C-alpha atoms as an extended CHARMM CRD file, in Angstrom:
* protein
*
       162  EXT
         1         1  ALA       CA            -23.1640000000      -12.1100000000       50.4660000000  PROA      1               0.0000000000
         2         2  PRO       CA            -22.2230000000      -15.5970000000       49.2730000000  PROA      2               0.0000000000
         3         3  VAL       CA            -25.8170000000      -16.8570000000       49.4720000000  PROA      3               0.0000000000
         4         4  LEU       CA            -27.1110000000      -14.0090000000       47.3200000000  PROA      4               0.0000000000
         5         5  ASP       CA            -24.2220000000      -14.4660000000       44.8880000000  PROA      5               0.0000000000
         6         6  ALA       CA            -25.1260000000      -18.1360000000       44.4600000000  PROA      6               0.0000000000
         7         7  LEU       CA            -28.8470000000      -17.4710000000       44.1180000000  PROA      7               0.0000000000
         8         8  ALA       CA            -28.1760000000      -14.6960000000       41.6010000000  PROA      8               0.0000000000
         9         9  ARG       CA            -26.9140000000      -17.3830000000       39.2280000000  PROA      9               0.0000000000
        10        10  MET       CA            -30.0810000000      -19.4810000000       39.4980000000  PROA      10              0.0000000000
        11        11  PRO       CA            -32.7820000000      -20.5960000000       41.9260000000  PROA      11              0.0000000000
        12        12  MET       CA            -31.5930000000      -23.4710000000       44.0990000000  PROA      12              0.0000000000
        13        13  GLN       CA            -32.8730000000      -25.8950000000       46.6550000000  PROA      13              0.0000000000
        14        14  PHE       CA            -31.0420000000      -25.8900000000       49.9660000000  PROA      14              0.0000000000
        15        15  ASP       CA            -28.8630000000      -28.9120000000       49.1260000000  PROA      15              0.0000000000
        16        16  GLU       CA            -27.8070000000      -27.3060000000       45.8530000000  PROA      16              0.0000000000
        17        17  LEU       CA            -27.0290000000      -24.0890000000       47.6730000000  PROA      17              0.0000000000
        18        18  ALA       CA            -24.9140000000      -26.0000000000       50.2060000000  PROA      18              0.0000000000
        19        19  ARG       CA            -22.8380000000      -27.4210000000       47.3320000000  PROA      19              0.0000000000
        20        20  ALA       CA            -22.4540000000      -24.0890000000       45.5060000000  PROA      20              0.0000000000
        21        21  ALA       CA            -18.9210000000      -22.7060000000       45.1900000000  PROA      21              0.0000000000
        22        22  GLU       CA            -20.0070000000      -19.3670000000       46.6530000000  PROA      22              0.0000000000
        23        23  THR       CA            -21.1520000000      -20.9590000000       49.9200000000  PROA      23              0.0000000000
        24        24  ALA       CA            -18.3320000000      -23.5050000000       50.3010000000  PROA      24              0.0000000000
        25        25  GLN       CA            -16.9390000000      -21.7050000000       53.3710000000  PROA      25              0.0000000000
        26        26  LEU       CA            -20.2570000000      -22.0740000000       55.2560000000  PROA      26              0.0000000000
        27        27  ASN       CA            -21.3160000000      -25.2250000000       57.0910000000  PROA      27              0.0000000000
        28        28  ARG       CA            -24.9970000000      -26.2110000000       56.8630000000  PROA      28              0.0000000000
        29        29  VAL       CA            -25.9180000000      -24.5030000000       60.1500000000  PROA      29              0.0000000000
        30        30  GLN       CA            -24.2980000000      -21.2220000000       59.0530000000  PROA      30              0.0000000000
        31        31  LEU       CA            -25.9020000000      -21.5110000000       55.6340000000  PROA      31              0.0000000000
        32        32  ARG       CA            -29.3330000000      -22.1340000000       57.1600000000  PROA      32              0.0000000000
        33        33  GLN       CA            -28.9010000000      -19.1110000000       59.4490000000  PROA      33              0.0000000000
        34        34  ALA       CA            -27.8700000000      -16.9740000000       56.4810000000  PROA      34              0.0000000000
        35        35  VAL       CA            -30.8650000000      -18.1040000000       54.4280000000  PROA      35              0.0000000000
        36        36  PHE       CA            -33.2790000000      -17.5550000000       57.3410000000  PROA      36              0.0000000000
        37        37  GLY       CA            -31.8150000000      -14.1060000000       57.9710000000  PROA      37              0.0000000000
        38        38  LEU       CA            -32.1380000000      -13.1500000000       54.3200000000  PROA      38              0.0000000000
        39        39  ALA       CA            -35.7020000000      -14.4850000000       54.2890000000  PROA      39              0.0000000000
        40        40  ALA       CA            -36.5910000000      -12.4840000000       57.4120000000  PROA      40              0.0000000000
        41        41  LEU       CA            -35.3870000000       -9.3430000000       55.6520000000  PROA      41              0.0000000000
        42        42  GLY       CA            -37.3990000000      -10.2230000000       52.5370000000  PROA      42              0.0000000000
        43        43  HSD       CA            -34.3480000000      -10.7630000000       50.3300000000  PROA      43              0.0000000000
        44        44  VAL       CA            -35.0470000000      -14.4350000000       49.5850000000  PROA      44              0.0000000000
        45        45  THR       CA            -38.1750000000      -16.5370000000       49.7000000000  PROA      45              0.0000000000
        46        46  ALA       CA            -39.2100000000      -20.0880000000       49.0240000000  PROA      46              0.0000000000
        47        47  ALA       CA            -40.6140000000      -20.7650000000       45.5740000000  PROA      47              0.0000000000
        48        48  LEU       CA            -42.2950000000      -23.6310000000       43.8090000000  PROA      48              0.0000000000
        49        49  PRO       CA            -40.3720000000      -25.5020000000       41.1210000000  PROA      49              0.0000000000
        50        50  ALA       CA            -40.4000000000      -23.7580000000       37.7410000000  PROA      50              0.0000000000
        51        51  LYS       CA            -41.8720000000      -26.9070000000       36.2090000000  PROA      51              0.0000000000
        52        52  ASN       CA            -45.6550000000      -26.4840000000       35.8250000000  PROA      52              0.0000000000
        53        53  GLU       CA            -45.5010000000      -22.7210000000       36.4590000000  PROA      53              0.0000000000
        54        54  ALA       CA            -47.2940000000      -22.0280000000       33.1820000000  PROA      54              0.0000000000
        55        55  ALA       CA            -50.1660000000      -24.2890000000       34.2150000000  PROA      55              0.0000000000
        56        56  ARG       CA            -50.3520000000      -22.6600000000       37.6530000000  PROA      56              0.0000000000
        57        57  ARG       CA            -50.3080000000      -19.2250000000       36.0290000000  PROA      57              0.0000000000
        58        58  VAL       CA            -53.5490000000      -19.9470000000       34.1290000000  PROA      58              0.0000000000
        59        59  GLY       CA            -55.3940000000      -20.4340000000       37.4140000000  PROA      59              0.0000000000
        60        60  THR       CA            -53.7000000000      -17.6390000000       39.3130000000  PROA      60              0.0000000000
        61        61  ASP       CA            -54.2610000000      -15.1510000000       36.4930000000  PROA      61              0.0000000000
        62        62  ARG       CA            -57.9740000000      -15.9820000000       36.4120000000  PROA      62              0.0000000000
        63        63  TYR       CA            -58.2130000000      -15.6840000000       40.1980000000  PROA      63              0.0000000000
        64        64  ASN       CA            -56.2740000000      -12.3890000000       40.2730000000  PROA      64              0.0000000000
        65        65  VAL       CA            -58.5360000000      -10.7480000000       37.6800000000  PROA      65              0.0000000000
        66        66  ALA       CA            -61.5610000000      -11.5930000000       39.8310000000  PROA      66              0.0000000000
        67        67  ALA       CA            -59.8410000000      -10.5780000000       43.0910000000  PROA      67              0.0000000000
        68        68  LEU       CA            -58.8280000000       -7.1850000000       41.6890000000  PROA      68              0.0000000000
        69        69  ALA       CA            -62.3030000000       -6.5340000000       40.2960000000  PROA      69              0.0000000000
        70        70  ARG       CA            -63.9170000000       -7.4130000000       43.6150000000  PROA      70              0.0000000000
        71        71  ALA       CA            -61.4490000000       -5.3370000000       45.6330000000  PROA      71              0.0000000000
        72        72  ARG       CA            -61.9290000000       -2.3250000000       43.3760000000  PROA      72              0.0000000000
        73        73  LEU       CA            -65.7060000000       -2.4920000000       43.7050000000  PROA      73              0.0000000000
        74        74  SER       CA            -65.6540000000       -3.0550000000       47.4410000000  PROA      74              0.0000000000
        75        75  THR       CA            -62.7060000000       -0.7360000000       48.1260000000  PROA      75              0.0000000000
        76        76  SER       CA            -60.9920000000       -3.4380000000       50.1180000000  PROA      76              0.0000000000
        77        77  ASP       CA            -57.5200000000       -4.9080000000       50.1490000000  PROA      77              0.0000000000
        78        78  ALA       CA            -56.8220000000       -7.8630000000       47.8680000000  PROA      78              0.0000000000
        79        79  VAL       CA            -54.8660000000      -11.0560000000       48.1890000000  PROA      79              0.0000000000
        80        80  LEU       CA            -53.3910000000      -12.0090000000       44.8340000000  PROA      80              0.0000000000
        81        81  ALA       CA            -52.1640000000      -15.5000000000       43.9860000000  PROA      81              0.0000000000
        82        82  SER       CA            -48.5700000000      -16.0990000000       42.9340000000  PROA      82              0.0000000000
        83        83  PRO       CA            -47.7830000000      -19.0260000000       40.6370000000  PROA      83              0.0000000000
        84        84  VAL       CA            -44.1520000000      -18.7480000000       41.7340000000  PROA      84              0.0000000000
        85        85  LEU       CA            -44.6310000000      -18.6800000000       45.5010000000  PROA      85              0.0000000000
        86        86  GLY       CA            -47.7190000000      -20.8660000000       45.6850000000  PROA      86              0.0000000000
        87        87  CYS       CA            -49.3540000000      -18.4610000000       48.1290000000  PROA      87              0.0000000000
        88        88  GLY       CA            -51.0740000000      -15.1110000000       48.2580000000  PROA      88              0.0000000000
        89        89  VAL       CA            -49.6380000000      -11.6010000000       48.3940000000  PROA      89              0.0000000000
        90        90  LYS       CA            -51.7930000000       -8.9890000000       50.1210000000  PROA      90              0.0000000000
        91        91  ILE       CA            -51.9930000000       -5.5060000000       48.6400000000  PROA      91              0.0000000000
        92        92  ASN       CA            -53.9180000000       -2.5200000000       49.9640000000  PROA      92              0.0000000000
        93        93  PHE       CA            -56.7510000000       -0.6680000000       48.2360000000  PROA      93              0.0000000000
        94        94  VAL       CA            -54.5380000000        2.0980000000       46.8570000000  PROA      94              0.0000000000
        95        95  ASP       CA            -52.2260000000       -0.5420000000       45.3790000000  PROA      95              0.0000000000
        96        96  VAL       CA            -55.2930000000       -2.2690000000       43.9130000000  PROA      96              0.0000000000
        97        97  LEU       CA            -56.1050000000        0.9820000000       42.1240000000  PROA      97              0.0000000000
        98        98  LEU       CA            -52.5130000000        1.3950000000       40.9870000000  PROA      98              0.0000000000
        99        99  LEU       CA            -52.3010000000       -2.1710000000       39.7370000000  PROA      99              0.0000000000
       100       100  SER       CA            -55.5080000000       -1.8450000000       37.7780000000  PROA      100             0.0000000000
       101       101  GLY       CA            -54.3410000000        1.4530000000       36.2960000000  PROA      101             0.0000000000
       102       102  ALA       CA            -57.1360000000        3.3010000000       38.0220000000  PROA      102             0.0000000000
       103       103  LEU       CA            -54.9960000000        6.0910000000       39.4210000000  PROA      103             0.0000000000
       104       104  ASP       CA            -54.1500000000        7.0540000000       35.8730000000  PROA      104             0.0000000000
       105       105  ASP       CA            -57.8320000000        7.8020000000       35.3600000000  PROA      105             0.0000000000
       106       106  ARG       CA            -59.0080000000       11.3470000000       36.0100000000  PROA      106             0.0000000000
       107       107  ASP       CA            -61.7420000000       10.2770000000       38.3910000000  PROA      107             0.0000000000
       108       108  ALA       CA            -59.5720000000        7.9220000000       40.4450000000  PROA      108             0.0000000000
       109       109  PHE       CA            -58.5550000000       10.6530000000       42.8530000000  PROA      109             0.0000000000
       110       110  GLU       CA            -62.2100000000       11.5150000000       43.3980000000  PROA      110             0.0000000000
       111       111  GLN       CA            -63.0060000000        7.8310000000       43.9140000000  PROA      111             0.0000000000
       112       112  VAL       CA            -60.4000000000        7.5660000000       46.6360000000  PROA      112             0.0000000000
       113       113  MET       CA            -61.4280000000       10.8690000000       48.2020000000  PROA      113             0.0000000000
       114       114  THR       CA            -65.0930000000        9.8670000000       48.4820000000  PROA      114             0.0000000000
       115       115  THR       CA            -64.7650000000        6.1500000000       49.1450000000  PROA      115             0.0000000000
       116       116  LEU       CA            -62.2700000000        6.0570000000       51.9910000000  PROA      116             0.0000000000
       117       117  PRO       CA            -64.1700000000        8.4710000000       54.2920000000  PROA      117             0.0000000000
       118       118  ARG       CA            -67.4100000000        6.6020000000       53.6090000000  PROA      118             0.0000000000
       119       119  LEU       CA            -65.7010000000        3.4470000000       54.8840000000  PROA      119             0.0000000000
       120       120  GLY       CA            -64.3910000000        5.2390000000       57.9340000000  PROA      120             0.0000000000
       121       121  GLN       CA            -60.8450000000        5.2040000000       56.5710000000  PROA      121             0.0000000000
       122       122  GLN       CA            -58.5060000000        8.0850000000       55.9640000000  PROA      122             0.0000000000
       123       123  PHE       CA            -55.0150000000        8.8490000000       54.8340000000  PROA      123             0.0000000000
       124       124  GLN       CA            -52.5250000000        9.4170000000       57.5830000000  PROA      124             0.0000000000
       125       125  ARG       CA            -49.0750000000       10.8650000000       57.8640000000  PROA      125             0.0000000000
       126       126  ASP       CA            -46.9140000000       10.8070000000       60.9700000000  PROA      126             0.0000000000
       127       127  GLY       CA            -49.7680000000        9.2870000000       62.9800000000  PROA      127             0.0000000000
       128       128  GLY       CA            -52.2590000000       12.0260000000       62.1850000000  PROA      128             0.0000000000
       129       129  PRO       CA            -55.0890000000       12.2660000000       59.6700000000  PROA      129             0.0000000000
       130       130  LEU       CA            -54.7080000000       14.0260000000       56.3400000000  PROA      130             0.0000000000
       131       131  ASP       CA            -57.7240000000       16.1660000000       55.4640000000  PROA      131             0.0000000000
       132       132  ASN       CA            -56.2340000000       18.5260000000       52.9080000000  PROA      132             0.0000000000
       133       133  PRO       CA            -56.9400000000       17.3290000000       49.3220000000  PROA      133             0.0000000000
       134       134  ILE       CA            -53.5940000000       18.7100000000       48.1190000000  PROA      134             0.0000000000
       135       135  GLU       CA            -51.7390000000       16.7020000000       50.7750000000  PROA      135             0.0000000000
       136       136  ILE       CA            -53.7980000000       13.6050000000       49.9910000000  PROA      136             0.0000000000
       137       137  ARG       CA            -53.0090000000       13.9370000000       46.2920000000  PROA      137             0.0000000000
       138       138  ALA       CA            -49.3110000000       14.2830000000       47.1870000000  PROA      138             0.0000000000
       139       139  ARG       CA            -49.5660000000       11.1660000000       49.3920000000  PROA      139             0.0000000000
       140       140  LEU       CA            -51.1670000000        9.2470000000       46.5160000000  PROA      140             0.0000000000
       141       141  GLU       CA            -48.3180000000       10.3120000000       44.2510000000  PROA      141             0.0000000000
       142       142  GLU       CA            -45.7760000000        9.1720000000       46.8730000000  PROA      142             0.0000000000
       143       143  ARG       CA            -47.5560000000        5.8310000000       47.1330000000  PROA      143             0.0000000000
       144       144  LYS       CA            -47.5440000000        5.5540000000       43.3540000000  PROA      144             0.0000000000
       145       145  GLN       CA            -43.7460000000        5.9910000000       43.3010000000  PROA      145             0.0000000000
       146       146  VAL       CA            -43.3080000000        3.2800000000       45.9650000000  PROA      146             0.0000000000
       147       147  PHE       CA            -45.6390000000        1.0410000000       43.9990000000  PROA      147             0.0000000000
       148       148  LEU       CA            -43.7600000000        1.5580000000       40.7270000000  PROA      148             0.0000000000
       149       149  GLY       CA            -40.3050000000        1.3130000000       42.2890000000  PROA      149             0.0000000000
       150       150  ASP       CA            -40.8050000000       -1.5120000000       44.7940000000  PROA      150             0.0000000000
       151       151  LEU       CA            -44.1120000000       -3.3560000000       44.7850000000  PROA      151             0.0000000000
       152       152  ARG       CA            -44.7320000000       -3.7260000000       41.0490000000  PROA      152             0.0000000000
       153       153  PRO       CA            -41.2470000000       -5.1830000000       40.4060000000  PROA      153             0.0000000000
       154       154  PHE       CA            -41.8420000000       -7.6540000000       43.2600000000  PROA      154             0.0000000000
       155       155  LEU       CA            -45.2500000000       -8.6190000000       41.8740000000  PROA      155             0.0000000000
       156       156  LYS       CA            -43.5830000000       -9.1900000000       38.5010000000  PROA      156             0.0000000000
       157       157  LEU       CA            -40.8760000000      -11.3290000000       40.0830000000  PROA      157             0.0000000000
       158       158  VAL       CA            -43.4390000000      -13.6030000000       41.7290000000  PROA      158             0.0000000000
       159       159  GLY       CA            -45.5490000000      -13.9250000000       38.5670000000  PROA      159             0.0000000000
       160       160  ILE       CA            -48.5410000000      -11.8200000000       39.5610000000  PROA      160             0.0000000000
       161       161  VAL       CA            -48.0770000000       -9.1720000000       36.8550000000  PROA      161             0.0000000000
       162       162  ASP       CA            -46.3010000000       -9.2300000000       33.5080000000  PROA      162             0.0000000000
């Protein structure tokens, strides 16, 4: 994993990566293939320069507050802006609730249970619908663990959450 080793030291543009000691054994074609492969797997992504990130964050933070509020009221997915990536990251309605702390509220479960059927949506597992409230609550807890373990750290990495 020479590319990951080099990028673990610091973010780099492609030319810098090509000159890094860790990637010295790769020619530019091999390096490009390695970077594209890692990007396809979600291990690396393009990012804007760190310069001006603070200024971008002011706008993205303001946008994200509004996007989360709208998504929570409309029970829809949200696209949140990243000051690091310079693009949006889509999250689903359950993740909207998790991000806003709503699933820590006592009535959040009831909100999900009444809202999703009204919108013609339902929880599914293994291709079939979940109708049992106990199973749905367990599914929400599973989703919460994925959110806390995977999605929230990613959203922090790309500057969407602190």
